[in-house]
Amino acid sequence: QVQLVESGGGLVQAGGSLRLSCAASGNIFRINTMGWYRQASGKQRELVAHITSGSNTLYADSVKGRFTISRDSARNTVYLQMDGLKPEDTAVYYCNLAWTHSYWGQGTQVTVSS
């Protein structure tokens, strides 16, 4: 069984920064992709960014240049550094770990006030 534990959400003013962390534990295949998704109220869940075990990254256009994803594969941990936050970044952020299986964290709330 795989478990993902997220931390680092909270309330921040527009222009501020937050750093999300997600630690995975359990039976994890070493070749995988770790990522962050978000779901705003009344909207569908969307990809924010992901990073492969080979450190290839992909970002949503809306966060390019503001967010940075990184990982510590030895610790099965993924990070999302969020700078220049905007009110439209407000959402529940979910960590995802995937290979042939896909696992989700419980979500962490990020609220950006204007």
N, CA, C and O atoms as CSV, one atom per row, in Angstrom:
chain,resi,resn,atom,element,x,y,z
A,1,GLN,N,N,0.830,-1.184,0.000
A,1,GLN,CA,C,0.000,0.000,0.000
A,1,GLN,C,C,0.875,1.248,0.000
A,1,GLN,O,O,1.891,1.306,0.693
A,2,VAL,N,N,0.471,2.243,-0.782
A,2,VAL,CA,C,1.208,3.496,-0.887
A,2,VAL,C,C,0.426,4.597,-0.192
A,2,VAL,O,O,-0.789,4.713,-0.352
A,3,GLN,N,N,1.141,5.401,0.579
A,3,GLN,CA,C,0.521,6.523,1.272
A,3,GLN,C,C,1.256,7.807,0.917
A,3,GLN,O,O,2.485,7.830,0.859
A,4,LEU,N,N,0.500,8.874,0.681
A,4,LEU,CA,C,1.063,10.191,0.383
A,4,LEU,C,C,0.608,11.163,1.462
A,4,LEU,O,O,-0.583,11.259,1.761
A,5,VAL,N,N,1.557,11.878,2.041
A,5,VAL,CA,C,1.237,12.842,3.093
A,5,VAL,C,C,1.726,14.213,2.654
A,5,VAL,O,O,2.918,14.427,2.435
A,6,GLU,N,N,0.778,15.134,2.530
A,6,GLU,CA,C,1.083,16.487,2.072
A,6,GLU,C,C,1.184,17.443,3.249
A,6,GLU,O,O,0.599,17.219,4.309
A,7,SER,N,N,1.942,18.516,3.039
A,7,SER,CA,C,2.020,19.579,4.038
A,7,SER,C,C,2.401,20.875,3.346
A,7,SER,O,O,2.896,20.869,2.219
A,8,GLY,N,N,2.166,21.987,4.034
A,8,GLY,CA,C,2.645,23.269,3.556
A,8,GLY,C,C,1.603,24.232,3.029
A,8,GLY,O,O,1.942,25.356,2.661
A,9,GLY,N,N,0.352,23.828,2.982
A,9,GLY,CA,C,-0.679,24.753,2.529
A,9,GLY,C,C,-0.943,25.833,3.561
A,9,GLY,O,O,-0.382,25.813,4.657
A,10,GLY,N,N,-1.810,26.784,3.195
A,10,GLY,CA,C,-2.155,27.838,4.128
A,10,GLY,C,C,-2.722,29.052,3.432
A,10,GLY,O,O,-3.105,29.009,2.263
A,11,LEU,N,N,-2.764,30.139,4.185
A,11,LEU,CA,C,-3.295,31.412,3.699
A,11,LEU,C,C,-2.138,32.374,3.477
A,11,LEU,O,O,-1.277,32.539,4.341
A,12,VAL,N,N,-2.130,33.009,2.304
A,12,VAL,CA,C,-1.062,33.946,1.982
A,12,VAL,C,C,-1.646,35.089,1.170
A,12,VAL,O,O,-2.648,34.920,0.476
A,13,GLN,N,N,-1.021,36.243,1.259
A,13,GLN,CA,C,-1.466,37.377,0.452
A,13,GLN,C,C,-0.938,37.264,-0.971
A,13,GLN,O,O,0.079,36.619,-1.227
A,14,ALA,N,N,-1.648,37.901,-1.884
A,14,ALA,CA,C,-1.204,37.908,-3.276
A,14,ALA,C,C,0.230,38.415,-3.366
A,14,ALA,O,O,0.608,39.384,-2.708
A,15,GLY,N,N,1.014,37.742,-4.191
A,15,GLY,CA,C,2.426,38.065,-4.335
A,15,GLY,C,C,3.323,37.274,-3.409
A,15,GLY,O,O,4.545,37.299,-3.554
A,16,GLY,N,N,2.735,36.577,-2.465
A,16,GLY,CA,C,3.505,35.815,-1.500
A,16,GLY,C,C,3.923,34.453,-2.017
A,16,GLY,O,O,3.715,34.121,-3.184
A,17,SER,N,N,4.520,33.665,-1.120
A,17,SER,CA,C,5.058,32.367,-1.479
A,17,SER,C,C,4.619,31.299,-0.481
A,17,SER,O,O,4.373,31.575,0.693
A,18,LEU,N,N,4.532,30.087,-0.985
A,18,LEU,CA,C,4.306,28.910,-0.158
A,18,LEU,C,C,5.103,27.760,-0.751
A,18,LEU,O,O,5.402,27.749,-1.945
A,19,ARG,N,N,5.441,26.805,0.082
A,19,ARG,CA,C,6.122,25.598,-0.382
A,19,ARG,C,C,5.342,24.392,0.103
A,19,ARG,O,O,5.141,24.204,1.303
A,20,LEU,N,N,4.908,23.582,-0.842
A,20,LEU,CA,C,4.205,22.347,-0.532
A,20,LEU,C,C,5.180,21.186,-0.570
A,20,LEU,O,O,6.109,21.159,-1.376
A,21,SER,N,N,4.950,20.221,0.323
A,21,SER,CA,C,5.748,18.999,0.353
A,21,SER,C,C,4.820,17.804,0.347
A,21,SER,O,O,3.703,17.865,0.861
A,22,CYS,N,N,5.288,16.723,-0.237
A,22,CYS,CA,C,4.516,15.480,-0.262
A,22,CYS,C,C,5.493,14.321,-0.121
A,22,CYS,O,O,6.380,14.131,-0.953
A,23,ALA,N,N,5.316,13.556,0.937
A,23,ALA,CA,C,6.173,12.403,1.194
A,23,ALA,C,C,5.400,11.123,0.931
A,23,ALA,O,O,4.301,10.926,1.451
A,24,ALA,N,N,5.981,10.265,0.126
A,24,ALA,CA,C,5.351,8.990,-0.210
A,24,ALA,C,C,6.030,7.861,0.548
A,24,ALA,O,O,7.242,7.875,0.762
A,25,SER,N,N,5.237,6.894,0.944
A,25,SER,CA,C,5.776,5.712,1.624
A,25,SER,C,C,5.046,4.481,1.117
A,25,SER,O,O,3.938,4.566,0.587
A,26,GLY,N,N,5.699,3.324,1.293
A,26,GLY,CA,C,5.085,2.082,0.850
A,26,GLY,C,C,5.872,1.427,-0.266
A,26,GLY,O,O,7.064,1.678,-0.443
A,27,ASN,N,N,5.195,0.597,-1.003
A,27,ASN,CA,C,5.830,-0.175,-2.069
A,27,ASN,C,C,5.799,0.650,-3.364
A,27,ASN,O,O,4.822,0.612,-4.112
A,28,ILE,N,N,6.862,1.380,-3.611
A,28,ILE,CA,C,6.901,2.347,-4.700
A,28,ILE,C,C,7.868,1.897,-5.777
A,28,ILE,O,O,9.033,1.617,-5.493
A,29,PHE,N,N,7.397,1.825,-7.000
A,29,PHE,CA,C,8.267,1.495,-8.119
A,29,PHE,C,C,9.185,2.679,-8.385
A,29,PHE,O,O,8.746,3.828,-8.399
A,30,ARG,N,N,10.470,2.385,-8.597
A,30,ARG,CA,C,11.457,3.459,-8.642
A,30,ARG,C,C,11.304,4.376,-9.864
A,30,ARG,O,O,11.723,5.532,-9.824
A,31,ILE,N,N,10.710,3.871,-10.940
A,31,ILE,CA,C,10.475,4.716,-12.123
A,31,ILE,C,C,9.037,5.211,-12.043
A,31,ILE,O,O,8.093,4.448,-12.251
A,32,ASN,N,N,8.882,6.483,-11.743
A,32,ASN,CA,C,7.543,7.000,-11.524
A,32,ASN,C,C,7.490,8.499,-11.819
A,32,ASN,O,O,8.510,9.135,-12.087
A,33,THR,N,N,6.312,9.027,-11.765
A,33,THR,CA,C,6.100,10.461,-11.916
A,33,THR,C,C,5.384,10.966,-10.670
A,33,THR,O,O,4.401,10.374,-10.224
A,34,MET,N,N,5.878,12.047,-10.121
A,34,MET,CA,C,5.234,12.678,-8.979
A,34,MET,C,C,4.761,14.056,-9.418
A,34,MET,O,O,5.440,14.750,-10.174
A,35,GLY,N,N,3.608,14.431,-8.939
A,35,GLY,CA,C,3.076,15.704,-9.410
A,35,GLY,C,C,2.100,16.328,-8.452
A,35,GLY,O,O,1.725,15.753,-7.430
A,36,TRP,N,N,1.701,17.528,-8.818
A,36,TRP,CA,C,0.715,18.290,-8.069
A,36,TRP,C,C,-0.438,18.669,-8.996
A,36,TRP,O,O,-0.239,19.139,-10.116
A,37,TYR,N,N,-1.637,18.448,-8.492
A,37,TYR,CA,C,-2.858,18.871,-9.157
A,37,TYR,C,C,-3.582,19.819,-8.217
A,37,TYR,O,O,-3.280,19.874,-7.025
A,38,ARG,N,N,-4.524,20.554,-8.748
A,38,ARG,CA,C,-5.332,21.425,-7.895
A,38,ARG,C,C,-6.772,21.432,-8.367
A,38,ARG,O,O,-7.075,21.219,-9.541
A,39,GLN,N,N,-7.641,21.684,-7.412
A,39,GLN,CA,C,-9.060,21.758,-7.716
A,39,GLN,C,C,-9.655,22.953,-6.993
A,39,GLN,O,O,-9.740,22.969,-5.765
A,40,ALA,N,N,-10.062,23.945,-7.755
A,40,ALA,CA,C,-10.738,25.107,-7.190
A,40,ALA,C,C,-12.216,24.800,-7.046
A,40,ALA,O,O,-12.748,23.906,-7.705
A,41,SER,N,N,-12.866,25.545,-6.183
A,41,SER,CA,C,-14.283,25.311,-5.925
A,41,SER,C,C,-15.090,25.425,-7.213
A,41,SER,O,O,-15.004,26.425,-7.925
A,42,GLY,N,N,-15.869,24.397,-7.501
A,42,GLY,CA,C,-16.718,24.397,-8.675
A,42,GLY,C,C,-16.017,24.085,-9.979
A,42,GLY,O,O,-16.626,24.174,-11.045
A,43,LYS,N,N,-14.744,23.722,-9.914
A,43,LYS,CA,C,-13.984,23.444,-11.127
A,43,LYS,C,C,-13.421,22.039,-11.090
A,43,LYS,O,O,-13.387,21.386,-10.047
A,44,GLN,N,N,-12.977,21.588,-12.261
A,44,GLN,CA,C,-12.374,20.260,-12.355
A,44,GLN,C,C,-10.935,20.292,-11.840
A,44,GLN,O,O,-10.280,21.335,-11.838
A,45,ARG,N,N,-10.471,19.147,-11.413
A,45,ARG,CA,C,-9.086,19.021,-10.993
A,45,ARG,C,C,-8.190,19.178,-12.216
A,45,ARG,O,O,-8.481,18.642,-13.286
A,46,GLU,N,N,-7.096,19.919,-12.047
A,46,GLU,CA,C,-6.190,20.179,-13.159
A,46,GLU,C,C,-4.747,19.969,-12.731
A,46,GLU,O,O,-4.388,20.132,-11.565
A,47,LEU,N,N,-3.937,19.605,-13.709
A,47,LEU,CA,C,-2.511,19.435,-13.462
A,47,LEU,C,C,-1.862,20.795,-13.220
A,47,LEU,O,O,-2.110,21.752,-13.954
A,48,VAL,N,N,-1.030,20.868,-12.185
A,48,VAL,CA,C,-0.217,22.048,-11.942
A,48,VAL,C,C,1.193,21.823,-12.494
A,48,VAL,O,O,1.708,22.625,-13.273
A,49,ALA,N,N,1.800,20.718,-12.073
A,49,ALA,CA,C,3.146,20.382,-12.537
A,49,ALA,C,C,3.435,18.941,-12.182
A,49,ALA,O,O,2.888,18.408,-11.217
A,50,HIS,N,N,4.311,18.297,-12.978
A,50,HIS,CA,C,4.789,17.010,-12.562
A,50,HIS,C,C,6.261,16.855,-12.919
A,50,HIS,O,O,6.804,17.595,-13.739
A,51,ILE,N,N,6.890,15.874,-12.284
A,51,ILE,CA,C,8.313,15.625,-12.483
A,51,ILE,C,C,8.539,14.120,-12.502
A,51,ILE,O,O,8.047,13.400,-11.633
A,52,THR,N,N,9.276,13.654,-13.485
A,52,THR,CA,C,9.536,12.225,-13.598
A,52,THR,C,C,10.720,11.825,-12.732
A,52,THR,O,O,11.416,12.679,-12.181
A,53,SER,N,N,10.940,10.534,-12.619
A,53,SER,CA,C,12.093,10.052,-11.870
A,53,SER,C,C,13.395,10.428,-12.584
A,53,SER,O,O,14.464,10.399,-11.975
A,54,GLY,N,N,13.308,10.780,-13.868
A,54,GLY,CA,C,14.460,11.283,-14.597
A,54,GLY,C,C,14.572,12.791,-14.559
A,54,GLY,O,O,15.391,13.381,-15.263
A,55,SER,N,N,13.736,13.420,-13.725
A,55,SER,CA,C,13.727,14.876,-13.495
A,55,SER,C,C,13.231,15.700,-14.678
A,55,SER,O,O,13.539,16.887,-14.776
A,56,ASN,N,N,12.481,15.096,-15.557
A,56,ASN,CA,C,11.807,15.879,-16.590
A,56,ASN,C,C,10.561,16.507,-15.987
A,56,ASN,O,O,9.821,15.851,-15.254
A,57,THR,N,N,10.331,17.772,-16.296
A,57,THR,CA,C,9.218,18.498,-15.693
A,57,THR,C,C,8.218,18.983,-16.736
A,57,THR,O,O,8.542,19.177,-17.907
A,58,LEU,N,N,7.006,19.168,-16.267
A,58,LEU,CA,C,5.935,19.722,-17.085
A,58,LEU,C,C,5.132,20.659,-16.202
A,58,LEU,O,O,4.808,20.318,-15.064
A,59,TYR,N,N,4.809,21.844,-16.720
A,59,TYR,CA,C,4.048,22.827,-15.961
A,59,TYR,C,C,2.811,23.259,-16.741
A,59,TYR,O,O,2.821,23.319,-17.970
A,60,ALA,N,N,1.769,23.552,-16.014
A,60,ALA,CA,C,0.618,24.206,-16.624
A,60,ALA,C,C,1.046,25.614,-17.041
A,60,ALA,O,O,1.864,26.247,-16.373
A,61,ASP,N,N,0.492,26.089,-18.136
A,61,ASP,CA,C,0.849,27.425,-18.622
A,61,ASP,C,C,0.593,28.497,-17.565
A,61,ASP,O,O,1.326,29.483,-17.486
A,62,SER,N,N,-0.432,28.307,-16.767
A,62,SER,CA,C,-0.829,29.322,-15.788
A,62,SER,C,C,0.174,29.498,-14.653
A,62,SER,O,O,0.129,30.502,-13.942
A,63,VAL,N,N,1.077,28.538,-14.476
A,63,VAL,CA,C,2.028,28.626,-13.361
A,63,VAL,C,C,3.476,28.725,-13.823
A,63,VAL,O,O,4.376,28.881,-12.998
A,64,LYS,N,N,3.709,28.638,-15.108
A,64,LYS,CA,C,5.082,28.714,-15.622
A,64,LYS,C,C,5.740,30.024,-15.201
A,64,LYS,O,O,5.150,31.100,-15.306
A,65,GLY,N,N,6.973,29.904,-14.725
A,65,GLY,CA,C,7.711,31.077,-14.287
A,65,GLY,C,C,7.431,31.499,-12.866
A,65,GLY,O,O,8.130,32.358,-12.327
A,66,ARG,N,N,6.422,30.913,-12.245
A,66,ARG,CA,C,6.093,31.240,-10.848
A,66,ARG,C,C,6.275,30.054,-9.911
A,66,ARG,O,O,6.694,30.222,-8.766
A,67,PHE,N,N,5.962,28.859,-10.393
A,67,PHE,CA,C,6.056,27.648,-9.567
A,67,PHE,C,C,7.244,26.805,-10.017
A,67,PHE,O,O,7.604,26.789,-11.194
A,68,THR,N,N,7.839,26.110,-9.061
A,68,THR,CA,C,8.944,25.208,-9.358
A,68,THR,C,C,8.719,23.885,-8.650
A,68,THR,O,O,8.533,23.839,-7.434
A,69,ILE,N,N,8.738,22.814,-9.422
A,69,ILE,CA,C,8.589,21.486,-8.839
A,69,ILE,C,C,9.961,20.834,-8.753
A,69,ILE,O,O,10.797,21.000,-9.641
A,70,SER,N,N,10.181,20.092,-7.676
A,70,SER,CA,C,11.429,19.362,-7.501
A,70,SER,C,C,11.138,18.091,-6.714
A,70,SER,O,O,10.060,17.929,-6.142
A,71,ARG,N,N,12.113,17.198,-6.698
A,71,ARG,CA,C,11.908,15.953,-5.963
A,71,ARG,C,C,13.210,15.469,-5.364
A,71,ARG,O,O,14.301,15.764,-5.850
A,72,ASP,N,N,13.052,14.712,-4.283
A,72,ASP,CA,C,14.153,13.997,-3.649
A,72,ASP,C,C,13.782,12.524,-3.756
A,72,ASP,O,O,13.039,11.996,-2.928
A,73,SER,N,N,14.308,11.874,-4.782
A,73,SER,CA,C,13.885,10.500,-5.050
A,73,SER,C,C,14.308,9.550,-3.938
A,73,SER,O,O,13.623,8.562,-3.675
A,74,ALA,N,N,15.420,9.837,-3.287
A,74,ALA,CA,C,15.869,8.969,-2.196
A,74,ALA,C,C,14.867,8.966,-1.046
A,74,ALA,O,O,14.731,7.978,-0.324
A,75,ARG,N,N,14.169,10.090,-0.890
A,75,ARG,CA,C,13.176,10.220,0.172
A,75,ARG,C,C,11.749,10.105,-0.345
A,75,ARG,O,O,10.794,10.275,0.412
A,76,ASN,N,N,11.604,9.816,-1.644
A,76,ASN,CA,C,10.258,9.732,-2.243
A,76,ASN,C,C,9.416,10.955,-1.894
A,76,ASN,O,O,8.250,10.838,-1.515
A,77,THR,N,N,10.016,12.106,-2.027
A,77,THR,CA,C,9.355,13.358,-1.664
A,77,THR,C,C,9.365,14.312,-2.846
A,77,THR,O,O,10.355,14.428,-3.569
A,78,VAL,N,N,8.246,14.989,-3.026
A,78,VAL,CA,C,8.136,15.999,-4.078
A,78,VAL,C,C,7.763,17.325,-3.437
A,78,VAL,O,O,7.026,17.373,-2.452
A,79,TYR,N,N,8.285,18.399,-4.016
A,79,TYR,CA,C,8.052,19.737,-3.497
A,79,TYR,C,C,7.457,20.622,-4.587
A,79,TYR,O,O,7.689,20.408,-5.777
A,80,LEU,N,N,6.698,21.605,-4.163
A,80,LEU,CA,C,6.208,22.616,-5.088
A,80,LEU,C,C,6.441,23.977,-4.452
A,80,LEU,O,O,5.763,24.354,-3.496
A,81,GLN,N,N,7.403,24.708,-4.992
A,81,GLN,CA,C,7.668,26.071,-4.547
A,81,GLN,C,C,6.777,26.999,-5.356
A,81,GLN,O,O,6.856,27.042,-6.584
A,82,MET,N,N,5.939,27.731,-4.663
A,82,MET,CA,C,4.984,28.614,-5.327
A,82,MET,C,C,5.300,30.059,-4.971
A,82,MET,O,O,5.149,30.470,-3.821
A,83,ASP,N,N,5.731,30.814,-5.947
A,83,ASP,CA,C,6.051,32.228,-5.773
A,83,ASP,C,C,5.095,33.071,-6.601
A,83,ASP,O,O,4.462,32.572,-7.532
A,84,GLY,N,N,4.994,34.333,-6.265
A,84,GLY,CA,C,4.111,35.221,-7.016
A,84,GLY,C,C,2.678,34.739,-7.038
A,84,GLY,O,O,2.012,34.788,-8.072
A,85,LEU,N,N,2.203,34.273,-5.896
A,85,LEU,CA,C,0.859,33.685,-5.846
A,85,LEU,C,C,-0.213,34.710,-6.172
A,85,LEU,O,O,-0.106,35.888,-5.832
A,86,LYS,N,N,-1.246,34.226,-6.839
A,86,LYS,CA,C,-2.375,35.044,-7.257
A,86,LYS,C,C,-3.659,34.494,-6.652
A,86,LYS,O,O,-3.721,33.307,-6.330
A,87,PRO,N,N,-4.674,35.314,-6.493
A,87,PRO,CA,C,-5.948,34.798,-5.959
A,87,PRO,C,C,-6.480,33.609,-6.760
A,87,PRO,O,O,-7.103,32.711,-6.193
A,88,GLU,N,N,-6.242,33.597,-8.053
A,88,GLU,CA,C,-6.728,32.477,-8.878
A,88,GLU,C,C,-5.972,31.179,-8.637
A,88,GLU,O,O,-6.346,30.142,-9.185
A,89,ASP,N,N,-4.911,31.214,-7.827
A,89,ASP,CA,C,-4.220,29.990,-7.431
A,89,ASP,C,C,-4.912,29.303,-6.253
A,89,ASP,O,O,-4.539,28.193,-5.874
A,90,THR,N,N,-5.911,29.956,-5.681
A,90,THR,CA,C,-6.640,29.380,-4.555
A,90,THR,C,C,-7.306,28.079,-4.964
A,90,THR,O,O,-8.062,28.035,-5.934
A,91,ALA,N,N,-7.020,27.014,-4.215
A,91,ALA,CA,C,-7.543,25.687,-4.539
A,91,ALA,C,C,-7.074,24.697,-3.481
A,91,ALA,O,O,-6.249,25.013,-2.625
A,92,VAL,N,N,-7.618,23.505,-3.565
A,92,VAL,CA,C,-7.053,22.382,-2.823
A,92,VAL,C,C,-6.012,21.736,-3.735
A,92,VAL,O,O,-6.300,21.393,-4.882
A,93,TYR,N,N,-4.820,21.578,-3.216
A,93,TYR,CA,C,-3.715,21.011,-3.985
A,93,TYR,C,C,-3.513,19.558,-3.573
A,93,TYR,O,O,-3.425,19.233,-2.388
A,94,TYR,N,N,-3.441,18.699,-4.578
A,94,TYR,CA,C,-3.310,17.265,-4.353
A,94,TYR,C,C,-1.990,16.758,-4.919
A,94,TYR,O,O,-1.593,17.116,-6.028
A,95,CYS,N,N,-1.333,15.939,-4.154
A,95,CYS,CA,C,-0.128,15.265,-4.604
A,95,CYS,C,C,-0.525,13.976,-5.321
A,95,CYS,O,O,-1.489,13.314,-4.937
A,96,ASN,N,N,0.214,13.636,-6.347
A,96,ASN,CA,C,-0.038,12.403,-7.104
A,96,ASN,C,C,1.266,11.669,-7.360
A,96,ASN,O,O,2.294,12.278,-7.656
A,97,LEU,N,N,1.203,10.362,-7.241
A,97,LEU,CA,C,2.337,9.494,-7.557
A,97,LEU,C,C,1.841,8.434,-8.523
A,97,LEU,O,O,0.837,7.777,-8.249
A,98,ALA,N,N,2.515,8.251,-9.639
A,98,ALA,CA,C,1.993,7.337,-10.647
A,98,ALA,C,C,3.094,6.563,-11.358
A,98,ALA,O,O,4.170,7.090,-11.642
A,99,TRP,N,N,2.796,5.303,-11.635
A,99,TRP,CA,C,3.523,4.523,-12.637
A,99,TRP,C,C,2.423,3.760,-13.362
A,99,TRP,O,O,1.656,4.389,-14.091
A,100,THR,N,N,2.298,2.465,-13.212
A,100,THR,CA,C,1.112,1.812,-13.765
A,100,THR,C,C,-0.084,2.003,-12.823
A,100,THR,O,O,-1.232,1.813,-13.225
A,101,HIS,N,N,0.186,2.369,-11.603
A,101,HIS,CA,C,-0.855,2.703,-10.631
A,101,HIS,C,C,-0.795,4.203,-10.363
A,101,HIS,O,O,0.208,4.855,-10.653
A,102,SER,N,N,-1.863,4.738,-9.814
A,102,SER,CA,C,-1.923,6.159,-9.491
A,102,SER,C,C,-2.447,6.324,-8.075
A,102,SER,O,O,-3.460,5.732,-7.701
A,103,TYR,N,N,-1.743,7.139,-7.290
A,103,TYR,CA,C,-2.102,7.341,-5.897
A,103,TYR,C,C,-2.238,8.841,-5.623
A,103,TYR,O,O,-1.557,9.667,-6.230
A,104,TRP,N,N,-3.134,9.165,-4.695
A,104,TRP,CA,C,-3.410,10.559,-4.376
A,104,TRP,C,C,-3.246,10.834,-2.888
A,104,TRP,O,O,-3.512,9.978,-2.045
A,105,GLY,N,N,-2.801,12.051,-2.587
A,105,GLY,CA,C,-2.802,12.512,-1.219
A,105,GLY,C,C,-4.182,13.026,-0.834
A,105,GLY,O,O,-5.115,13.030,-1.637
A,106,GLN,N,N,-4.282,13.456,0.410
A,106,GLN,CA,C,-5.579,13.878,0.931
A,106,GLN,C,C,-5.925,15.319,0.544
A,106,GLN,O,O,-7.074,15.741,0.677
A,107,GLY,N,N,-4.943,16.060,0.072
A,107,GLY,CA,C,-5.171,17.440,-0.341
A,107,GLY,C,C,-4.803,18.432,0.741
A,107,GLY,O,O,-4.957,18.158,1.931
A,108,THR,N,N,-4.313,19.589,0.317
A,108,THR,CA,C,-3.987,20.666,1.249
A,108,THR,C,C,-4.500,21.983,0.657
A,108,THR,O,O,-4.306,22.266,-0.526
A,109,GLN,N,N,-5.152,22.770,1.496
A,109,GLN,CA,C,-5.782,24.000,1.023
A,109,GLN,C,C,-4.756,25.117,0.886
A,109,GLN,O,O,-3.955,25.366,1.787
A,110,VAL,N,N,-4.801,25.781,-0.261
A,110,VAL,CA,C,-4.011,26.988,-0.491
A,110,VAL,C,C,-4.998,28.118,-0.785
A,110,VAL,O,O,-5.802,28.035,-1.714
A,111,THR,N,N,-4.921,29.163,0.019
A,111,THR,CA,C,-5.807,30.312,-0.161
A,111,THR,C,C,-4.964,31.566,-0.332
A,111,THR,O,O,-4.122,31.881,0.509
A,112,VAL,N,N,-5.199,32.277,-1.428
A,112,VAL,CA,C,-4.454,33.503,-1.719
A,112,VAL,C,C,-5.432,34.676,-1.667
A,112,VAL,O,O,-6.378,34.747,-2.450
A,113,SER,N,N,-5.191,35.579,-0.748
A,113,SER,CA,C,-6.071,36.734,-0.599
A,113,SER,C,C,-5.559,37.906,-1.435
A,113,SER,O,O,-4.357,38.079,-1.636
A,114,SER,N,N,-6.510,38.698,-1.911
A,114,SER,CA,C,-6.136,39.844,-2.768
A,114,SER,C,C,-5.881,41.090,-1.943
A,114,SER,O,O,-5.558,42.142,-2.496
